[in-house]
DNA sequence: TATAACTAGTTAGCATGCTAAGTAAATAAC
DNA sequence: GTTATTTACTTAGCATGCTAACTAGTTATA
C-alpha cells in the first residue's frame, strides 16, 4: 500500500513538488489570520470581539444610518451572521436600531454617543496596526501588491462565473 | 448626537478617509475567501468538505505517516479542530490512524488506498484552480507578490512578539 | 386592483474554528 | 530513581460563520 503511494509521489508533477512548501493560497490565509490577530491584539482590550469591532468600523465608514442589509453586504457576511453581532453591540450600548420610514421592512443601524466614543479609541489603534504591518513597504510596492490581488480576484470571479453557468 | 458624529468624521485623519474603500486587510480576507470558494467549487463535488480536502492534501505533502500533531501544525489549526476532520476522513475510509511505536502518546495518520485514489483526482483539480487564478500573472510579479506577503507577515509577527512581551 | 415574485429581517440549527480541562506517556530536574 | 513538567491526544462546550425556513412589507405583472 505504501509502495503505491511512493510510486505515485515519484510520478507527481513538478508543480506539485514545488507546492510542498506553503502554497500561495495557504500563505494568503496565513497572512489574513496574522493581520486579524495583530489587530485584535490592540482592539480586544477595548472590550470588543473581532466581529463587533469590524462591524462598528464598517458602520463608521458607511457613514452611519444604513440598513442592516447594507451593512451586511459591506462586511461581506450574511444577515443572520450580522444579527447576533448587532444584538451584542446594542446590548453594549454602541449602536441603536430603528424602523426605516421609507421601507418598513428595513431597520436602520446608527451609532450611539458611546459608540462614537469607542470608535475614537479604535481609530488610532487601527491606524497603528496598519502602519506597523506596512512598515518598510513603499507606496509603489503596495500599489503593485494590490494590483496583483485585484488580478487574482478577477480571475477567481471569472472562474466561479464559468463554473456556475 | 448625529452632529457629534458628523463633526468628528470631518476631523478624521486623511488616512481614514482613504480607507472608506476596502482596506488592505479586508481585501486580503476577501481574496482568501474567493480562492477558497473557487477551489471548493472543484473539490466539494468529490464528496469532501474544505477542511477534509485540505487535510488530505497536506497529509500528502508531508509525505504520509505523520502524527496528528505534525499534521495540525502544518495545517495551522489546533489538534481538537483536526480531530473532527480526521474522524470524518476515517469514516469515509480515506485515512487510518495507528499507535506510534516510538511514542505511545502519538497516533500516526496514513492514507488508505482509497485516500490515495481520491488524492489523484484532487491533484488535477487543485492545479487547475491554481493555473486559472494565476492566469496572466508573470513569475516575476508572483515573486514580488510573495515577497510583500512575507514582509507583512514578518512585520505582523514582530508586532505580536512585542505586544505579548 | 389582485396576484405573484422578490426583499429585509428574523429564528433555528449546522459546520468548523477555538479554549479549557482531563489522561496517559515522555522528559527534565532533583 | 522519584517527582515535576511537558507533550499528544481526547472530550466538552463556546464563537461565529453559514443555510433553510418563516414573516412582513414592497414591487412587478396580469
Coordinates of C-alpha atoms (C1' of nucleotides) in Angstrom, one line a residue:
Chain A
X1 CA 0.0 0.0 0.0
X2 CA 2.8 2.4 0.9
X3 CA 4.6 1.5 -2.2
X4 CA 1.6 2.5 -4.2
X5 CA 1.8 6.0 -2.7
X6 CA 5.5 6.1 -3.1
X7 CA 5.3 5.3 -6.7
X8 CA 2.7 7.9 -7.3
X9 CA 4.5 10.6 -5.4
X10 CA 7.6 9.9 -7.6
X11 CA 5.4 10.5 -10.6
X12 CA 3.8 13.7 -9.3
X13 CA 4.0 16.7 -11.4
X14 CA 7.0 19.0 -10.9
X15 CA 4.4 21.7 -9.9
X16 CA 3.2 19.6 -7.0
X17 CA 6.8 19.1 -5.9
X18 CA 7.2 22.8 -5.6
X19 CA 4.0 23.1 -3.6
X20 CA 5.4 21.0 -0.8
X21 CA 6.1 24.4 0.8
X22 CA 3.1 26.5 1.8
X23 CA 1.1 27.2 -1.4
X24 CA 0.1 30.7 -2.3
X25 CA -3.5 30.1 -1.1
X26 CA -2.2 28.9 2.3
X27 CA 0.1 31.9 2.6
X28 CA -2.9 34.2 1.8
X29 CA -4.9 32.6 4.6
X30 CA -1.9 32.8 7.0
X31 CA -1.3 36.4 6.3
X32 CA -5.0 37.3 6.7
X33 CA -5.1 35.5 10.0
X34 CA -1.9 37.2 11.2
X35 CA -3.3 40.6 10.3
X36 CA -6.5 39.9 12.1
X37 CA -4.6 38.6 15.1
X38 CA -2.4 41.7 15.2
X39 CA -5.5 44.0 15.0
X40 CA -7.4 42.0 17.6
X41 CA -4.5 42.2 20.0
X42 CA -5.0 46.0 20.0
X43 CA -8.8 46.1 19.9
X44 CA -10.0 43.2 22.1
X45 CA -8.7 45.1 25.2
X46 CA -11.3 47.7 24.4
X47 CA -14.0 45.0 25.1
X48 CA -14.9 44.2 21.6
X49 CA -14.6 40.9 19.8
X50 CA -13.5 40.8 16.2
X51 CA -16.9 40.7 14.5
X52 CA -18.0 43.5 16.8
X53 CA -15.2 46.0 16.1
X54 CA -15.2 45.3 12.4
X55 CA -19.0 46.0 12.3
X56 CA -18.6 49.3 14.2
X57 CA -15.6 50.3 12.0
X58 CA -17.5 49.5 8.8
X59 CA -20.6 51.3 10.1
X60 CA -18.5 54.4 10.5
X61 CA -17.1 54.2 7.0
X62 CA -20.5 53.7 5.5
X63 CA -21.5 57.0 7.2
X64 CA -23.8 55.6 9.9
X65 CA -27.6 55.2 9.5
X66 CA -27.6 52.4 7.0
X67 CA -29.9 49.4 6.9
X68 CA -28.8 46.0 8.3
X69 CA -28.7 44.7 4.8
X70 CA -26.3 47.4 3.5
X71 CA -24.0 46.8 6.5
X72 CA -24.1 43.0 6.0
X73 CA -23.2 43.4 2.3
X74 CA -20.4 45.8 3.1
X75 CA -19.0 43.4 5.6
X76 CA -19.5 40.5 3.1
X77 CA -21.3 38.4 5.7
X78 CA -24.9 37.2 5.7
X79 CA -27.7 39.0 7.5
X80 CA -28.1 36.2 10.1
X81 CA -24.4 36.5 10.9
X82 CA -24.7 40.2 11.4
X83 CA -27.8 39.9 13.6
X84 CA -26.0 38.3 16.5
X85 CA -23.3 40.9 16.4
X86 CA -25.7 43.8 16.3
X87 CA -27.6 42.4 19.2
X88 CA -24.4 42.4 21.2
X89 CA -23.4 45.9 20.1
X90 CA -26.9 47.1 21.1
X91 CA -26.6 45.4 24.4
X92 CA -23.3 47.1 24.9
X93 CA -24.9 50.4 24.0
X94 CA -22.8 51.2 21.0
X95 CA -25.5 51.1 18.3
X96 CA -29.2 51.6 18.0
X97 CA -31.7 50.1 15.5
X98 CA -34.9 51.8 14.4
X99 CA -37.5 51.2 11.8
X100 CA -37.0 52.8 8.4
X101 CA -39.8 55.2 7.4
X102 CA -39.4 54.7 3.7
X103 CA -39.2 50.9 3.8
X104 CA -41.0 49.4 6.8
X105 CA -39.2 46.1 6.3
X106 CA -35.9 47.6 6.9
X107 CA -34.2 48.6 10.2
X108 CA -31.6 51.4 10.3
X109 CA -28.5 51.0 12.4
X110 CA -26.9 54.0 13.9
X111 CA -24.1 54.8 16.4
X112 CA -24.9 56.0 19.9
X113 CA -22.7 58.6 21.6
X114 CA -21.0 55.7 23.4
X115 CA -20.4 54.0 20.1
X116 CA -18.8 57.2 18.7
X117 CA -16.6 57.5 21.7
X118 CA -15.5 53.9 21.2
X119 CA -14.7 54.5 17.6
X120 CA -12.5 57.4 18.5
X121 CA -10.5 55.0 20.6
X122 CA -10.5 52.4 17.9
X123 CA -9.3 54.7 15.1
X124 CA -5.8 55.3 16.5
X125 CA -5.3 51.6 17.2
X126 CA -6.4 50.5 13.7
X127 CA -4.1 53.1 12.1
X128 CA -1.2 52.0 14.3
X129 CA -1.6 48.3 13.3
X130 CA -1.8 49.3 9.6
X131 CA 1.4 51.4 9.9
X132 CA 3.2 48.6 11.8
X133 CA 2.3 46.0 9.3
X134 CA 3.2 48.0 6.3
X135 CA 6.5 49.3 7.7
X136 CA 9.2 49.2 5.1
X137 CA 7.0 48.8 2.1
X138 CA 6.9 51.6 -0.4
X139 CA 3.8 53.1 -1.9
X140 CA 4.8 51.7 -5.3
X141 CA 5.2 48.2 -3.9
X142 CA 1.9 48.5 -2.2
X143 CA 0.2 49.5 -5.4
X144 CA 1.7 46.6 -7.3
X145 CA 0.6 44.3 -4.5
X146 CA -2.9 45.5 -4.6
X147 CA -3.0 45.2 -8.4
X148 CA -2.0 41.6 -8.2
X149 CA -4.6 41.0 -5.6
X150 CA -7.2 42.5 -7.9
X151 CA -6.0 40.4 -10.8
X152 CA -6.3 37.2 -8.9
X153 CA -9.7 38.3 -7.6
X154 CA -10.9 38.9 -11.2
X155 CA -9.6 35.5 -12.2
X156 CA -11.4 33.9 -9.3
X157 CA -14.7 35.6 -10.1
X158 CA -14.3 34.6 -13.8
X159 CA -13.7 31.0 -12.8
X160 CA -16.7 31.0 -10.5
X161 CA -19.0 32.6 -13.1
X162 CA -17.9 30.0 -15.6
X163 CA -18.4 27.0 -13.3
X164 CA -21.8 28.2 -12.1
X165 CA -23.0 28.8 -15.7
Chain B
X1 CA -26.0 63.2 18.6
X2 CA -25.6 62.9 14.9
X3 CA -23.9 66.2 14.7
X4 CA -21.3 64.9 17.1
X5 CA -20.5 62.2 14.7
X6 CA -20.6 64.5 11.7
X7 CA -18.2 66.8 13.4
X8 CA -15.8 64.0 14.2
X9 CA -16.0 62.5 10.8
X10 CA -15.0 65.9 9.4
X11 CA -12.0 65.8 11.7
X12 CA -10.9 62.3 10.7
X13 CA -7.4 61.8 9.5
X14 CA -6.9 61.8 5.8
X15 CA -5.7 58.2 6.2
X16 CA -9.1 57.2 7.4
X17 CA -10.7 59.0 4.5
X18 CA -8.9 56.8 2.1
X19 CA -9.9 53.7 4.0
X20 CA -13.5 54.3 3.1
X21 CA -12.9 51.8 0.3
X22 CA -12.0 48.3 1.3
X23 CA -8.8 48.3 3.4
X24 CA -5.9 46.1 2.6
X25 CA -6.8 43.8 5.4
X26 CA -10.4 43.4 4.1
X27 CA -9.1 42.8 0.6
X28 CA -6.8 40.1 1.9
X29 CA -9.7 38.4 3.6
X30 CA -11.8 38.7 0.5
X31 CA -9.2 37.2 -1.8
X32 CA -8.5 34.4 0.6
X33 CA -12.3 33.6 0.7
X34 CA -12.5 33.8 -3.1
X35 CA -9.6 31.4 -3.6
X36 CA -11.1 29.0 -1.1
X37 CA -14.5 29.2 -2.8
X38 CA -13.0 28.6 -6.3
X39 CA -11.1 25.6 -5.0
X40 CA -14.1 24.2 -3.1
X41 CA -16.2 24.5 -6.3
X42 CA -14.0 22.0 -7.9
X43 CA -13.4 19.8 -4.9
X44 CA -16.6 19.5 -3.0
X45 CA -18.2 17.6 -5.9
X46 CA -15.7 14.8 -5.0
X47 CA -17.5 14.5 -1.7
X48 CA -15.0 16.3 0.5
X49 CA -15.6 19.4 2.6
X50 CA -13.0 22.2 2.7
X51 CA -11.3 21.0 6.0
X52 CA -11.3 17.5 4.7
X53 CA -9.7 18.0 1.4
X54 CA -7.1 20.4 2.8
X55 CA -6.1 17.9 5.4
X56 CA -5.7 15.1 2.8
X57 CA -3.8 17.4 0.6
X58 CA -1.5 18.5 3.4
X59 CA -1.0 14.9 4.5
X60 CA 0.2 14.0 1.0
X61 CA 2.7 16.9 1.0
X62 CA 4.0 15.9 4.4
X63 CA 4.8 12.5 3.0
X64 CA 2.1 10.5 4.8
X65 CA 2.6 8.7 8.1
X66 CA 2.9 11.7 10.4
X67 CA 1.5 12.3 13.8
X68 CA -1.8 14.2 14.3
X69 CA 0.3 16.9 16.0
X70 CA 2.5 17.4 13.0
X71 CA -0.4 17.5 10.6
X72 CA -2.3 20.0 12.8
X73 CA 0.8 22.2 13.0
X74 CA 1.2 22.1 9.2
X75 CA -2.4 23.0 8.7
X76 CA -2.1 25.7 11.3
X77 CA -5.1 24.5 13.2
X78 CA -5.4 23.1 16.7
X79 CA -5.5 19.4 17.5
X80 CA -9.1 19.5 18.6
X81 CA -10.1 21.1 15.3
X82 CA -8.2 18.4 13.4
X83 CA -9.8 15.5 15.4
X84 CA -13.2 16.0 14.0
X85 CA -11.9 16.2 10.4
X86 CA -9.8 13.0 10.8
X87 CA -12.8 11.2 12.3
X88 CA -14.7 12.0 9.2
X89 CA -11.9 11.1 6.8
X90 CA -11.5 7.8 8.7
X91 CA -15.3 7.2 8.4
X92 CA -15.0 7.8 4.7
X93 CA -12.1 5.4 4.5
X94 CA -9.5 7.8 3.3
X95 CA -7.1 7.7 6.2
X96 CA -6.1 5.3 9.0
X97 CA -4.7 6.1 12.5
X98 CA -2.4 3.7 14.4
X99 CA -0.4 4.0 17.5
X100 CA 3.2 5.2 17.2
X101 CA 5.7 2.6 18.4
X102 CA 8.3 5.1 19.4
X103 CA 6.0 7.4 21.2
X104 CA 3.0 5.7 22.7
X105 CA 1.1 9.0 23.2
X106 CA 1.1 9.8 19.5
X107 CA -1.1 8.4 16.7
X108 CA 0.2 8.2 13.2
X109 CA -2.1 9.2 10.3
X110 CA -1.7 7.4 7.0
X111 CA -3.5 7.3 3.7
X112 CA -5.6 4.3 2.7
X113 CA -5.6 3.1 -1.0
X114 CA -9.0 4.9 -1.3
X115 CA -7.4 8.0 0.0
X116 CA -4.6 7.8 -2.5
X117 CA -7.1 7.3 -5.3
X118 CA -9.0 10.4 -4.1
X119 CA -5.8 12.4 -4.0
X120 CA -5.1 11.5 -7.6
X121 CA -8.5 13.0 -8.5
X122 CA -7.8 16.0 -6.3
X123 CA -4.4 16.9 -7.7
X124 CA -5.5 17.8 -11.2
X125 CA -8.3 19.9 -9.9
X126 CA -6.1 21.8 -7.4
X127 CA -3.6 22.5 -10.1
X128 CA -6.3 23.7 -12.5
X129 CA -7.6 26.2 -9.9
X130 CA -4.1 27.5 -9.3
X131 CA -3.5 27.9 -13.0
X132 CA -6.9 29.6 -13.5
X133 CA -6.4 32.1 -10.6
X134 CA -2.8 33.0 -11.6
X135 CA -3.6 33.4 -15.3
X136 CA -1.9 36.5 -16.7
X137 CA 0.5 37.0 -13.9
X138 CA 4.2 36.7 -14.6
X139 CA 6.6 34.7 -12.5
X140 CA 8.4 38.0 -11.6
X141 CA 5.1 39.6 -10.4
X142 CA 4.3 36.5 -8.4
X143 CA 7.7 36.6 -6.7
X144 CA 7.3 40.2 -5.9
X145 CA 3.8 39.5 -4.6
X146 CA 5.0 36.7 -2.3
X147 CA 7.9 38.9 -1.1
X148 CA 5.5 41.6 0.0
X149 CA 3.3 39.0 1.8
X150 CA 6.4 37.7 3.6
X151 CA 7.4 41.3 4.6
X152 CA 3.9 42.0 6.0
X153 CA 4.0 38.6 7.8
X154 CA 7.3 39.5 9.4
X155 CA 6.0 42.8 10.5
X156 CA 2.9 41.2 12.0
X157 CA 5.0 38.6 13.9
X158 CA 7.3 41.4 15.2
X159 CA 4.3 43.4 16.4
X160 CA 2.7 40.4 18.1
X161 CA 6.0 39.5 19.8
X162 CA 6.4 43.0 21.1
X163 CA 2.8 43.2 22.4
X164 CA 3.0 39.9 24.1
X165 CA 6.3 40.7 25.7
Chain C
dT1 C1' -56.6 46.2 -8.4
dA2 C1' -55.2 41.4 -7.4
dT3 C1' -51.9 38.2 -7.5
dA4 C1' -47.1 36.8 -8.0
dA5 C1' -42.5 37.4 -7.1
dC6 C1' -39.0 39.5 -4.6
dT7 C1' -36.6 41.6 -0.5
dA8 C1' -35.4 42.7 4.6
dG9 C1' -35.4 40.9 8.7
dT10 C1' -35.7 37.1 12.0
dT11 C1' -35.2 32.4 14.1
dA12 C1' -33.4 27.9 14.4
dG13 C1' -29.9 24.9 13.8
dC14 C1' -25.4 23.1 11.4
dA15 C1' -20.1 23.5 10.5
dT16 C1' -15.8 24.3 11.9
dG17 C1' -12.7 27.1 14.2
dC18 C1' -11.3 27.7 19.2
dT19 C1' -10.1 27.2 24.5
dA20 C1' -10.4 24.6 28.8
dA21 C1' -9.8 20.6 31.2
dG22 C1' -8.5 15.7 31.7
dT23 C1' -5.5 11.4 30.8
dA24 C1' -1.5 8.9 29.6
dA25 C1' 3.1 8.9 28.2
dA26 C1' 7.7 11.1 27.8
dT27 C1' 11.2 14.0 29.5
dA28 C1' 13.6 17.1 32.9
dA29 C1' 15.0 18.2 37.5
dC30 C1' 16.3 16.8 41.6
Chain D
dG1 C1' 15.0 6.7 40.9
dT2 C1' 11.3 9.8 42.1
dT3 C1' 8.8 13.7 41.2
dA4 C1' 7.6 17.7 38.4
dT5 C1' 6.9 19.4 34.0
dT6 C1' 5.8 18.9 29.3
dT7 C1' 3.5 16.8 25.4
dA8 C1' -0.1 14.3 22.4
dC9 C1' -4.4 13.2 22.4
dT10 C1' -9.2 13.4 23.7
dT11 C1' -13.7 15.3 25.2
dA12 C1' -16.9 19.1 26.1
dG13 C1' -18.6 23.2 25.0
dC14 C1' -18.3 28.2 23.1
dA15 C1' -18.0 31.6 19.0
dT16 C1' -19.1 32.9 14.6
dG17 C1' -19.7 31.9 10.1
dC18 C1' -23.5 29.6 7.2
dT19 C1' -28.2 27.8 5.0
dA20 C1' -33.1 26.9 5.5
dA21 C1' -37.5 28.3 6.5
dC22 C1' -40.7 31.9 8.1
dT23 C1' -43.0 36.7 8.3
dA24 C1' -44.0 41.1 6.8
dG25 C1' -43.5 44.6 3.5
dT26 C1' -42.5 46.0 -1.4
dT27 C1' -42.5 45.8 -6.3
dA28 C1' -43.8 43.8 -10.7
dT29 C1' -47.3 41.6 -13.6
dA30 C1' -51.6 40.4 -15.4

